[in-house]
C-alpha cells in the first residue's frame, strides 16, 4: 500500500501507432472520496485496443481522453476508504479506474468481484471483452450449427471467446492470428479447427487462399475486429446471407494501408452476397451482462472456456505493454499489475 | 403482329460503361411453345440498372447473360399461342421475356396483369422496382416517424417509391438526383422535403455540405442504390444506429473512381455509429409480392403514389436507352415499347 497516487496520462495525441512519448508518468496526492464515493487501491487494470480510439480527438462514441488526463481503463482492486453506505473497506471491486494506482469513484459505478472468481477474470473472460464476443456472436452473428466462422486476433480475449462459443454451438471455427505460437494456441487452447498465420501471407490474396482452404464451404460469420488485410481477404469468401458483427478495426487504428479504393469491392460483396454488416459498441448492451454471466460464468468455472492473460508488472510499464499489444505482442488478455 | 422474332443480344462483355457495340440486333423465326408453355407477343419490356451486372462474367447472384444470348428483362404482352391449360390466347401477362419481340415461357412463369392497372405499371411502380423500395425500406430500413431518410436516383422507380413511402410514414425525405429538372420532379411529383443535385457538387465533401443542410438532424436511413460519391458524402452524416439497405451501386457498375482507399473510413462509420448495412436482392423476397400489392396497389390506384415512365420507341433503341439510363438520361421508369 502506498500513499502516493501514480498514474499514466496522455501526454499528446499519437500520430498513427502510439509511441512511448505519447504517455507521461505522473504522481500526486491520493484523492479523497466525497459523499457516496470510495477510494480504490487498484491491483490490476486492463489494456484493450479500443483505448487507441480514445486517444484521438475525433468524434466517436465516447469523449476522447484529454491531454494530461489519466488514460481510461477498467480496473480491479480493494476499497481503501468508503463514504458510501453498504460499501465497506477491503471489498474487492471493479470499475473504470483508469491507468492508475488509486481511483475515487461513485459507489454506484463499482461492482463487487464475485466470490470464487480470479479477480482479473472480470477484466477479460468475464468482463468487457468476453461480453463483446458473446453479444456480437449471438445477437448479430446468429450462428447455426454446421456453419463456418472466421475471427482474427483469435487468441485475444474477444476472439478466443467467439471461437469457443462458436465451436460449442457446432460451427467450424477458423482462427487468424499472428505467428506460429498464437496459431498453436488457437488450436490447442481454444479449440479452433484451423488457424492461419497472417504474418505468413504478404497480401490479402495469399491470405485468402489459405482461408479458402481452411473454410472449404465458405464463411458464414466473419466476426470483425481487425479490418485491413483480413477483411479484404475474407469478403469474397463470404457465403450468401453471411453476417459480420463489427466491433473493432485494430489494423486501421494506426492509419490505413497504401492501397487502391477497396470500398467498391466491399460494397459489391455486401450486395451480391446479401451480407448483414452491423457495428456495435458493447457499452450499448451492458444490460446484458447478467445474462452473459449466467451463461458463461459457470462454463468458465468448469474449465469449459479457457482464458489466458499476460501480466505487465508495474504501472510504469503500461505504455510499452499497450504499444506492444497493438502490434500483437501479447498472447493472452493484457493486464497490468500495478 | 409480326411473324419474325426480333431481339437484342449481348455481343460482347462491356469494359466499364456499356457502348452500342456491346449489343447486337438479331432476327429469327418465332419460337414455338412446347407442352405447358405459351408464346407471348411482347408490347413493352423494362430496362433496369441491375442488368449491367448480368453483362459481366463475374460470380454474382445470377448467371451472367451468355455472349449471343438475349438480354434479360421483365416484359409485358399478350399470349399469341398457348399449350398450357388455363392460359388462353389474348391474355395480358408479364414475365421474364428478355429484350425481345416474342418469348416462349412456361405458363407457370407468367403472371396475368391485374385488371384496371396500366400494363406497364407491373414493370415499375407495382413490379420489381416498387417491391425493392417497399421491402428494403420497411424490412431493413425500419423507418420511425420523425427520422430522416436519404435516397439517391430519387426520381427512379426505386427511389421515388422509397421517398413516397417514407414521407407517408412521417419521415423527413431528402432526394439526391442528377440535374435541376429531376430535383424539381423529386419535390413536386414525389413530395421530397429537399432535393440535391449531385451534378452541382464536384466532390463528396461539397455534396456532404449540401446534405448536412438538408438533413439538419442527421441521417437515420440511407437507402443505398448508387454507391460512389453519394455514399462517401452520406456516411459521416449517419446517426447512431442508422440503417443502410443496399440494393444497388450503379455509380460503380462501370468501374470505380480514382480515389484513395475509402474502406477504412466506411468501416469506421459502421463501427462508431453502430450502423446496420444489409444487402438484399429482391428475387429472394418475391414471396412478399402479394403483401406489397395489397399495401401499395390501392395507393397507386388512388393516385397517392405517383409514378412516371420514359418510353423508348422500338426494340432497336433499347441499347441506347439502356446506356443513357445508366448515365441518368431518363427521368422516370425506363421501358421500351417493342
XYZ file of C-alpha atoms in Angstrom:
676
model
C 0.000 0.000 0.000
C 1.267 3.437 -0.903
C 0.036 6.897 -0.078
C 1.110 8.364 -3.417
C -1.139 8.371 -6.466
C 0.682 7.050 -9.523
C -0.959 7.300 -12.917
C -0.290 7.287 -16.655
C -1.571 10.359 -18.507
C -1.992 11.073 -22.214
C 0.862 13.482 -22.983
C -0.097 14.172 -26.611
C -2.227 12.667 -29.358
C -0.413 9.892 -31.249
C 0.101 10.092 -34.963
C -0.617 6.568 -36.199
C 0.866 3.929 -33.931
C 1.393 5.236 -30.377
C 4.940 5.668 -29.051
C 6.275 5.967 -25.507
C 6.455 9.772 -25.715
C 2.668 9.938 -26.134
C 2.320 8.999 -22.454
C 3.604 10.509 -19.210
C 4.016 9.018 -15.749
C 2.584 11.331 -13.067
C 2.459 11.228 -9.288
C 0.362 13.172 -6.813
C -1.537 13.099 -3.567
C -4.196 10.440 -3.063
C -7.642 11.740 -3.967
C -10.273 11.753 -1.215
C -13.715 10.268 -1.582
C -16.735 12.561 -1.301
C -20.201 11.569 -0.185
C -21.290 8.338 -1.817
C -17.798 7.671 -3.175
C -14.994 5.268 -2.402
C -11.214 5.281 -2.795
C -9.987 2.105 -4.501
C -6.439 0.815 -4.414
C -6.025 -0.710 -7.847
C -4.243 -4.049 -8.107
C -4.734 -4.604 -11.855
C -6.135 -2.716 -14.810
C -6.962 -3.799 -18.325
C -5.378 -2.776 -21.629
C -7.688 -3.030 -24.650
C -7.445 -1.967 -28.296
C -10.450 0.383 -28.013
C -8.261 2.711 -25.917
C -6.377 3.694 -29.057
C -9.595 5.282 -30.351
C -9.965 7.345 -27.184
C -6.548 8.891 -27.792
C -7.743 10.632 -30.992
C -9.543 13.937 -30.952
C -12.206 12.698 -33.387
C -15.933 12.447 -32.959
C -16.570 8.966 -31.658
C -18.995 7.156 -29.400
C -17.115 8.361 -26.335
C -15.284 11.512 -25.375
C -11.569 11.462 -26.179
C -9.149 11.371 -23.254
C -7.994 14.951 -22.617
C -4.309 15.807 -22.826
C -2.911 15.446 -19.308
C -5.807 13.287 -18.140
C -5.402 9.722 -16.913
C -5.819 7.082 -19.609
C -9.128 5.276 -19.274
C -9.354 1.605 -18.238
C -11.364 -0.893 -16.288
C -9.509 -1.878 -13.111
C -9.885 -4.127 -10.123
C -8.811 -3.535 -6.530
C -9.798 -3.154 -2.877
C -11.727 -0.357 -1.242
C -9.291 1.675 0.902
C -11.792 4.195 2.205
C -15.517 4.471 1.717
C -18.064 7.215 2.249
C -20.798 5.156 0.659
C -23.363 3.217 2.606
C -23.100 -0.544 2.144
C -19.615 -0.478 0.646
C -17.051 -1.464 3.269
C -13.294 -1.124 3.307
C -11.490 -4.158 1.970
C -14.193 -5.093 -0.533
C -12.801 -6.328 -3.841
C -14.427 -4.258 -6.617
C -14.134 -3.434 -10.324
C -14.841 -0.171 -12.122
C -13.398 2.360 -14.535
C -10.318 3.241 -12.502
C -8.049 4.307 -15.367
C -4.328 3.577 -15.681
C -3.740 4.467 -12.039
C -2.706 3.115 -8.665
C -5.799 4.586 -6.992
C -9.140 5.967 -8.066
C -12.099 7.671 -6.448
C -15.390 6.549 -7.964
C -19.063 6.750 -7.018
C -20.039 3.533 -5.275
C -22.748 3.091 -7.913
C -20.019 2.743 -10.547
C -18.240 -0.014 -8.625
C -19.203 -3.694 -8.812
C -18.056 -6.278 -6.274
C -15.992 -9.089 -7.776
C -17.981 -12.335 -7.445
C -16.688 -14.940 -4.998
C -14.700 -17.818 -6.400
C -13.529 -15.916 -9.457
C -9.961 -14.809 -10.103
C -10.088 -11.042 -9.686
C -8.639 -10.338 -13.146
C -11.263 -12.552 -14.817
C -13.628 -9.591 -14.532
C -11.294 -7.647 -16.830
C -11.331 -10.234 -19.598
C -13.135 -13.513 -19.992
C -15.992 -12.374 -17.704
C -15.665 -8.666 -18.488
C -15.984 -6.307 -21.398
C -14.088 -8.448 -23.951
C -15.999 -11.586 -23.045
C -19.338 -9.791 -23.213
C -18.314 -8.284 -26.564
C -17.659 -11.701 -28.062
C -20.763 -13.269 -26.569
C -23.134 -10.474 -27.590
C -21.744 -9.962 -31.089
C -21.678 -13.649 -31.924
C -25.144 -14.486 -30.642
C -27.147 -11.316 -31.289
C -25.649 -10.250 -34.625
C -23.834 -13.346 -35.863
C -26.757 -15.699 -35.150
C -24.676 -18.854 -35.509
C -26.243 -22.008 -36.932
C -24.835 -25.492 -36.409
C -22.711 -26.541 -39.402
C -21.763 -23.042 -40.440
C -18.216 -21.679 -40.630
C -16.869 -18.782 -38.577
C -13.691 -16.763 -39.062
C -12.277 -14.478 -36.397
C -8.978 -12.609 -36.295
C -6.925 -11.715 -33.235
C -8.179 -15.179 -32.362
C -6.112 -15.639 -29.215
C -7.196 -12.273 -27.830
C -9.924 -12.118 -25.197
C -12.675 -11.325 -27.735
C -11.529 -13.717 -30.457
C -10.947 -16.622 -28.087
C -14.421 -16.173 -26.572
C -16.019 -16.030 -30.024
C -14.157 -19.119 -31.201
C -15.012 -21.217 -28.149
C -18.691 -20.222 -28.117
C -18.979 -20.885 -31.852
C -17.289 -24.266 -31.553
C -19.636 -25.206 -28.708
C -22.550 -24.181 -30.953
C -21.443 -26.653 -33.627
C -19.653 -24.369 -36.079
C -16.394 -24.917 -37.904
C -14.042 -22.300 -36.452
C -11.125 -20.733 -38.287
C -8.629 -18.540 -36.430
C -6.454 -15.818 -37.901
C -3.532 -14.947 -35.630
C -0.047 -13.514 -35.850
C 2.751 -16.074 -35.655
C 3.142 -19.811 -35.168
C 2.906 -19.637 -31.387
C -0.510 -17.960 -31.429
C -1.746 -20.329 -34.128
C -0.796 -23.293 -31.986
C -2.524 -21.670 -29.019
C -5.655 -21.065 -31.093
C -5.846 -24.760 -31.933
C -4.615 -26.284 -28.690
C -6.023 -23.951 -26.038
C -9.124 -22.542 -27.727
C -10.051 -25.496 -29.932
C -10.171 -23.791 -33.335
C -10.485 -26.250 -36.212
C -7.865 -24.355 -38.197
C -5.530 -21.446 -37.577
C -3.859 -19.239 -40.164
C -0.796 -17.111 -39.531
C -1.453 -13.788 -41.244
C 2.250 -12.951 -40.987
C 2.993 -15.781 -43.395
C 0.929 -14.005 -46.071
C 2.159 -10.744 -47.544
C -1.073 -9.707 -49.164
C -4.801 -10.260 -48.978
C -4.794 -12.587 -51.976
C -2.342 -15.011 -50.428
C -4.197 -14.903 -47.119
C -7.440 -15.526 -48.995
C -6.013 -18.699 -50.500
C -5.182 -20.060 -47.069
C -8.599 -19.092 -45.716
C -10.351 -20.726 -48.664
C -8.567 -23.985 -47.846
C -9.457 -23.723 -44.171
C -13.083 -22.847 -44.954
C -13.957 -25.120 -47.876
C -17.694 -24.398 -47.504
C -17.208 -20.626 -47.433
C -17.618 -18.273 -44.495
C -20.994 -17.633 -42.852
C -19.862 -15.396 -39.996
C -16.852 -13.139 -40.059
C -16.529 -11.617 -36.617
C -14.805 -8.340 -37.478
C -12.344 -6.911 -35.004
C -9.366 -6.037 -37.190
C -10.264 -4.689 -40.646
C -7.371 -4.335 -43.087
C -5.898 -7.277 -44.939
C -8.038 -9.871 -43.162
C -11.274 -8.126 -44.104
C -10.108 -7.794 -47.697
C -9.199 -11.489 -47.746
C -12.448 -12.715 -46.208
C -15.033 -10.629 -48.075
C -15.026 -12.635 -51.322
C -15.278 -15.879 -49.336
C -18.480 -14.886 -47.556
C -21.499 -17.059 -48.237
C -24.857 -15.670 -49.247
C -26.683 -14.210 -46.252
C -23.450 -14.070 -44.247
C -23.171 -11.912 -41.130
C -20.405 -9.604 -39.990
C -20.599 -8.230 -36.448
C -18.146 -5.287 -36.409
C -16.653 -4.464 -33.017
C -13.233 -3.160 -33.959
C -10.728 -2.460 -36.690
C -7.392 -2.571 -34.934
C -5.444 -2.888 -38.199
C -6.616 0.613 -39.093
C -6.269 2.297 -35.692
C -2.765 3.357 -36.618
C -3.693 4.595 -40.107
C -4.619 2.899 -43.370
C -2.507 0.901 -45.782
C -1.448 2.308 -49.119
C -3.943 0.581 -51.399
C -6.472 1.487 -54.046
C -10.096 2.044 -53.095
C -11.441 -1.160 -51.557
C -14.883 0.236 -50.829
C -16.479 -0.699 -54.180
C -15.411 -4.327 -53.857
C -16.611 -4.465 -50.264
C -19.957 -2.967 -51.216
C -20.265 -5.397 -54.091
C -19.861 -8.269 -51.652
C -22.465 -6.770 -49.318
C -24.907 -6.524 -52.197
C -24.241 -9.701 -54.133
C -23.940 -11.909 -51.048
C -26.757 -10.086 -49.200
C -24.481 -9.645 -46.209
C -25.509 -8.056 -42.966
C -22.735 -5.854 -41.588
C -23.543 -4.383 -38.217
C -21.416 -2.265 -35.958
C -21.866 -2.493 -32.219
C -20.373 -0.938 -29.117
C -20.626 -3.115 -26.067
C -21.439 -0.151 -23.796
C -24.862 -0.074 -25.505
C -25.526 -3.596 -24.309
C -24.141 -3.533 -20.787
C -27.592 -4.516 -19.544
C -26.931 -7.977 -20.979
C -24.055 -8.556 -18.533
C -26.198 -10.637 -16.124
C -27.378 -12.881 -18.996
C -23.792 -13.244 -20.144
C -22.508 -14.072 -16.665
C -25.215 -16.636 -16.034
C -24.458 -18.321 -19.388
C -20.675 -18.133 -19.461
C -19.684 -17.828 -15.787
C -20.341 -21.495 -14.953
C -18.610 -22.632 -18.155
C -15.506 -20.667 -17.154
C -15.655 -22.082 -13.621
C -15.880 -25.629 -15.008
C -12.926 -25.003 -17.319
C -15.022 -25.433 -20.464
C -13.983 -21.974 -21.595
C -10.260 -21.339 -21.465
C -8.625 -17.963 -20.926
C -5.094 -16.722 -20.696
C -3.639 -13.435 -19.597
C -0.384 -11.572 -19.994
C 0.559 -9.507 -16.966
C 2.782 -6.453 -17.299
C 4.471 -5.855 -13.949
C 4.306 -2.267 -12.705
C 2.204 0.691 -13.769
C 5.224 2.338 -15.417
C 5.244 -0.482 -17.970
C 1.646 0.102 -19.085
C 2.565 2.284 -22.108
C 5.046 -0.211 -23.518
C 2.616 -3.074 -22.911
C -0.126 -1.140 -24.697
C 2.129 -0.303 -27.653
C 3.224 -3.940 -27.903
C -0.380 -5.166 -27.656
C -1.469 -3.075 -30.663
C 1.317 -4.775 -32.616
C 0.165 -8.187 -31.417
C 2.979 -8.653 -28.902
C 0.754 -10.245 -26.256
C -0.614 -13.779 -26.361
C -3.466 -13.536 -23.831
C -5.596 -10.811 -22.333
C -3.250 -7.949 -21.483
C -3.479 -6.625 -17.940
C -1.165 -4.505 -15.820
C -0.358 -5.361 -12.210
C 0.053 -2.020 -10.511
C -48.318 -8.525 -85.211
C -45.210 -9.873 -86.847
C -44.026 -13.387 -87.558
C -40.376 -12.522 -87.113
C -38.595 -12.700 -83.783
C -36.609 -9.555 -83.102
C -34.279 -9.448 -80.136
C -31.258 -7.679 -78.668
C -28.351 -9.946 -77.799
C -25.196 -9.352 -75.786
C -22.457 -9.119 -78.444
C -19.525 -8.864 -76.022
C -18.845 -8.045 -72.384
C -18.596 -4.280 -71.786
C -15.487 -2.759 -70.277
C -16.821 -0.191 -67.815
C -19.768 1.761 -69.204
C -21.572 -0.174 -71.962
C -21.456 1.122 -75.537
C -23.646 0.393 -78.561
C -21.192 -2.173 -79.956
C -21.713 -4.357 -76.882
C -25.169 -5.242 -78.236
C -26.438 -6.755 -81.469
C -29.857 -6.727 -83.089
C -30.903 -10.178 -84.225
C -33.872 -11.611 -86.093
C -35.125 -15.138 -86.471
C -38.119 -17.400 -86.699
C -40.740 -17.252 -83.959
C -40.131 -19.872 -81.310
C -42.876 -22.442 -80.756
C -44.340 -23.257 -77.367
C -43.941 -26.772 -76.024
C -46.261 -28.519 -73.592
C -47.202 -26.223 -70.732
C -45.690 -23.210 -72.466
C -47.011 -20.096 -74.165
C -45.762 -17.745 -76.866
C -46.043 -14.113 -75.781
C -46.000 -11.122 -78.105
C -44.176 -8.523 -76.048
C -45.502 -4.971 -76.105
C -43.088 -3.479 -73.531
C -40.066 -4.565 -71.577
C -38.232 -2.993 -68.688
C -34.702 -1.579 -68.522
C -33.137 -1.656 -65.053
C -29.648 -0.952 -63.699
C -29.235 -4.498 -62.362
C -28.904 -5.661 -65.986
C -25.443 -4.118 -66.122
C -24.319 -6.676 -63.541
C -25.599 -9.559 -65.678
C -23.360 -8.405 -68.542
C -20.196 -9.200 -66.559
C -18.701 -12.656 -66.389
C -18.285 -12.448 -62.612
C -19.706 -14.632 -59.876
C -22.917 -12.956 -58.830
C -26.321 -13.879 -57.531
C -27.465 -14.803 -61.021
C -25.848 -16.356 -64.053
C -24.315 -13.837 -66.466
C -26.002 -13.410 -69.842
C -24.066 -15.532 -72.340
C -22.485 -13.905 -75.386
C -25.042 -14.093 -78.193
C -27.943 -14.680 -75.795
C -30.909 -12.340 -75.481
C -30.507 -9.690 -72.778
C -32.675 -10.460 -69.772
C -35.701 -8.310 -68.828
C -39.183 -8.411 -67.412
C -41.715 -7.777 -70.157
C -45.443 -7.491 -70.649
C -47.561 -8.617 -73.593
C -50.351 -10.825 -74.877
C -50.427 -14.573 -75.289
C -50.261 -15.385 -79.018
C -50.362 -19.148 -78.681
C -50.747 -21.355 -75.656
C -50.156 -25.035 -74.978
C -50.842 -24.574 -71.272
C -54.116 -25.416 -69.627
C -55.953 -22.386 -68.241
C -53.908 -19.817 -70.167
C -55.857 -18.583 -73.154
C -54.755 -16.629 -76.207
C -55.082 -12.883 -75.812
C -54.397 -12.869 -72.058
C -52.250 -9.920 -70.929
C -49.301 -11.346 -68.956
C -45.922 -10.411 -67.516
C -42.777 -12.485 -67.190
C -39.079 -12.595 -67.940
C -39.334 -12.167 -71.697
C -35.949 -10.547 -72.287
C -35.223 -7.738 -74.742
C -37.329 -9.345 -77.428
C -40.447 -9.033 -79.523
C -41.614 -12.526 -78.573
C -40.808 -15.079 -75.929
C -41.771 -18.638 -75.098
C -42.094 -19.208 -71.370
C -43.618 -21.872 -69.132
C -47.099 -20.758 -68.141
C -46.028 -21.069 -64.507
C -43.533 -18.240 -65.083
C -46.201 -15.911 -66.495
C -48.487 -13.765 -64.325
C -51.681 -12.156 -65.632
C -51.685 -8.367 -65.419
C -54.383 -7.336 -62.903
C -57.490 -5.597 -64.263
C -57.647 -1.835 -64.025
C -53.872 -1.393 -63.993
C -51.826 0.170 -66.775
C -49.929 -2.787 -68.251
C -46.515 -1.145 -67.794
C -47.207 -0.495 -64.097
C -46.256 -4.127 -63.491
C -42.766 -3.309 -64.772
C -42.212 -0.415 -62.348
C -44.311 1.011 -59.568
C -46.096 -2.322 -59.000
C -43.235 -4.514 -60.177
C -39.681 -5.339 -59.244
C -38.524 -1.745 -58.575
C -41.561 -0.929 -56.445
C -41.202 -4.125 -54.431
C -37.488 -3.394 -53.992
C -38.186 0.012 -52.476
C -41.041 -1.232 -50.306
C -39.192 -4.278 -48.960
C -35.865 -2.557 -48.369
C -37.406 0.442 -46.644
C -39.732 -1.465 -44.352
C -37.853 -4.685 -43.625
C -34.301 -3.364 -43.409
C -34.728 0.389 -43.001
C -37.381 0.095 -40.286
C -38.448 3.739 -40.563
C -39.615 5.604 -37.464
C -41.724 8.765 -37.546
C -39.551 11.858 -37.234
C -36.431 10.270 -38.688
C -34.601 11.444 -41.812
C -34.122 9.393 -44.975
C -31.766 9.994 -47.898
C -32.103 8.207 -51.221
C -30.254 8.754 -54.483
C -31.570 8.203 -58.005
C -34.597 9.650 -56.256
C -36.774 10.053 -59.341
C -36.099 6.493 -60.458
C -38.679 3.812 -59.797
C -36.977 2.547 -56.630
C -36.032 5.943 -55.207
C -39.413 7.519 -55.853
C -41.176 4.600 -54.145
C -38.845 4.802 -51.149
C -39.312 8.558 -50.837
C -43.087 8.446 -51.036
C -43.452 5.561 -48.589
C -41.048 7.220 -46.146
C -42.856 10.544 -46.392
C -46.170 8.817 -45.740
C -44.585 7.176 -42.681
C -43.712 10.588 -41.226
C -40.035 10.875 -42.137
C -38.146 13.846 -43.473
C -37.137 12.819 -47.007
C -34.068 14.080 -48.847
C -33.569 13.303 -52.532
C -30.302 13.154 -54.428
C -30.791 13.421 -58.182
C -28.908 14.494 -61.280
C -29.872 17.937 -62.621
C -32.353 20.687 -61.824
C -35.207 19.034 -63.693
C -35.041 15.837 -61.654
C -34.676 17.796 -58.415
C -37.854 19.721 -59.214
C -39.580 16.444 -60.034
C -38.409 14.925 -56.734
C -40.017 17.777 -54.809
C -43.099 18.413 -56.932
C -44.081 14.939 -58.096
C -42.724 12.724 -55.317
C -43.039 15.111 -52.359
C -39.442 15.039 -51.103
C -38.769 17.693 -48.451
C -35.471 18.592 -50.099
C -33.650 17.641 -53.285
C -29.946 17.966 -54.002
C -28.407 18.000 -57.460
C -25.287 15.857 -57.240
C -24.062 17.314 -60.532
C -23.701 20.684 -58.813
C -21.125 19.156 -56.459
C -17.766 18.067 -57.804
C -16.719 16.015 -54.835
C -18.106 14.153 -51.860
C -17.178 16.930 -49.439
C -19.198 19.562 -51.264
C -22.134 17.184 -51.629
C -21.870 16.395 -47.919
C -22.232 20.087 -47.070
C -25.468 20.306 -49.032
C -26.772 17.101 -47.467
C -25.930 18.315 -43.972
C -28.038 21.428 -44.595
C -30.909 19.355 -45.966
C -30.686 16.877 -43.074
C -30.028 19.072 -40.028
C -30.804 16.215 -37.606
C -28.506 13.764 -39.396
C -29.472 10.740 -41.461
C -31.189 7.691 -39.968
C -31.779 5.716 -43.152
C -29.638 5.878 -46.251
C -31.297 3.723 -48.876
C -28.283 2.686 -50.932
C -28.722 2.198 -54.651
C -25.786 4.118 -56.103
C -22.565 3.895 -54.050
C -19.751 6.221 -55.137
C -19.727 9.893 -54.230
C -23.139 9.842 -52.569
C -22.190 7.019 -50.220
C -18.952 8.784 -49.349
C -20.869 12.003 -48.669
C -23.580 10.413 -46.541
C -21.555 8.060 -44.324
C -20.254 10.698 -41.886
C -23.758 12.160 -41.576
C -25.327 8.914 -40.404
C -26.843 8.956 -36.949
C -26.081 6.344 -34.334
C -27.979 3.118 -35.048
C -28.623 4.197 -38.626
C -29.668 1.662 -41.256
C -28.491 1.205 -44.827
C -30.442 -1.180 -47.046
C -28.128 -1.874 -50.021
C -29.870 -2.821 -53.268
C -27.532 -1.389 -55.868
C -24.387 0.562 -56.600
C -24.972 1.950 -60.068
C -22.174 4.512 -59.720
C -19.730 1.618 -59.599
C -21.236 -0.655 -62.255
C -18.997 0.968 -64.835
C -15.836 0.799 -62.699
C -14.569 2.687 -59.671
C -13.381 6.247 -59.351
C -9.719 7.061 -58.892
C -9.627 7.708 -55.155
C -7.686 6.533 -52.131
C -8.985 3.647 -50.069
C -12.394 4.621 -48.677
C -12.994 1.302 -46.927
C -11.371 2.246 -43.587
C -13.491 5.383 -43.262
C -16.631 3.487 -44.188
C -15.847 0.771 -41.676
C -15.150 3.378 -39.024
C -18.629 4.809 -39.569
C -20.174 1.345 -39.351
C -18.424 0.773 -36.055
C -18.648 4.159 -34.385
C -22.252 4.822 -35.445
C -23.285 1.182 -34.897
C -24.752 1.109 -38.386
C -26.555 -1.830 -39.896
C -25.618 -2.285 -43.552
C -27.549 -5.045 -45.239
C -27.503 -6.132 -48.839
C -30.606 -7.603 -50.392
C -31.702 -8.970 -53.746
C -35.379 -8.651 -54.353
C -35.581 -12.082 -56.017
C -35.070 -13.551 -52.510
C -38.249 -11.844 -51.353
C -40.563 -12.353 -54.290
C -42.963 -14.146 -51.930
C -43.743 -10.727 -50.433
C -45.237 -9.511 -53.717
C -48.842 -10.145 -52.597
C -48.262 -8.169 -49.361
C -46.703 -5.375 -51.387
C -49.534 -5.301 -53.913
C -52.202 -5.261 -51.251
C -50.454 -2.386 -49.448
C -49.332 -0.279 -52.388
C -51.724 -1.252 -55.192
C -54.702 0.703 -53.816
C -52.487 3.717 -53.054
C -51.307 3.756 -56.669
C -54.882 3.395 -57.899
C -55.975 6.348 -55.725
C -53.113 8.474 -57.015
C -51.471 8.679 -53.576
C -48.307 7.215 -55.028
C -47.101 8.894 -58.194
C -45.106 7.216 -60.937
C -43.635 8.309 -64.232
C -42.172 6.388 -67.111
C -39.938 7.089 -70.079
C -40.795 5.065 -73.151
C -38.163 4.273 -75.775
C -39.950 3.599 -79.081
C -38.812 0.459 -80.860
C -36.752 -2.500 -79.756
C -33.763 -1.293 -81.809
C -33.469 1.666 -79.447
C -33.176 -0.448 -76.290
C -29.342 -0.367 -76.184
C -29.124 3.408 -76.447
C -31.908 3.818 -73.876
C -30.084 1.457 -71.510
C -26.753 3.250 -71.989
C -28.436 6.614 -71.391
C -30.263 5.306 -68.310
C -27.009 4.239 -66.636
C -25.821 7.826 -67.145
C -29.061 9.176 -65.671
C -30.558 10.233 -69.013
C -34.093 9.111 -68.126
C -36.445 10.889 -65.761
C -38.951 8.118 -64.973
C -39.004 4.346 -65.108
C -37.364 3.353 -68.381
C -39.337 0.961 -70.552
C -39.117 0.010 -74.221
C -42.174 -0.246 -76.444
C -41.386 -3.029 -78.870
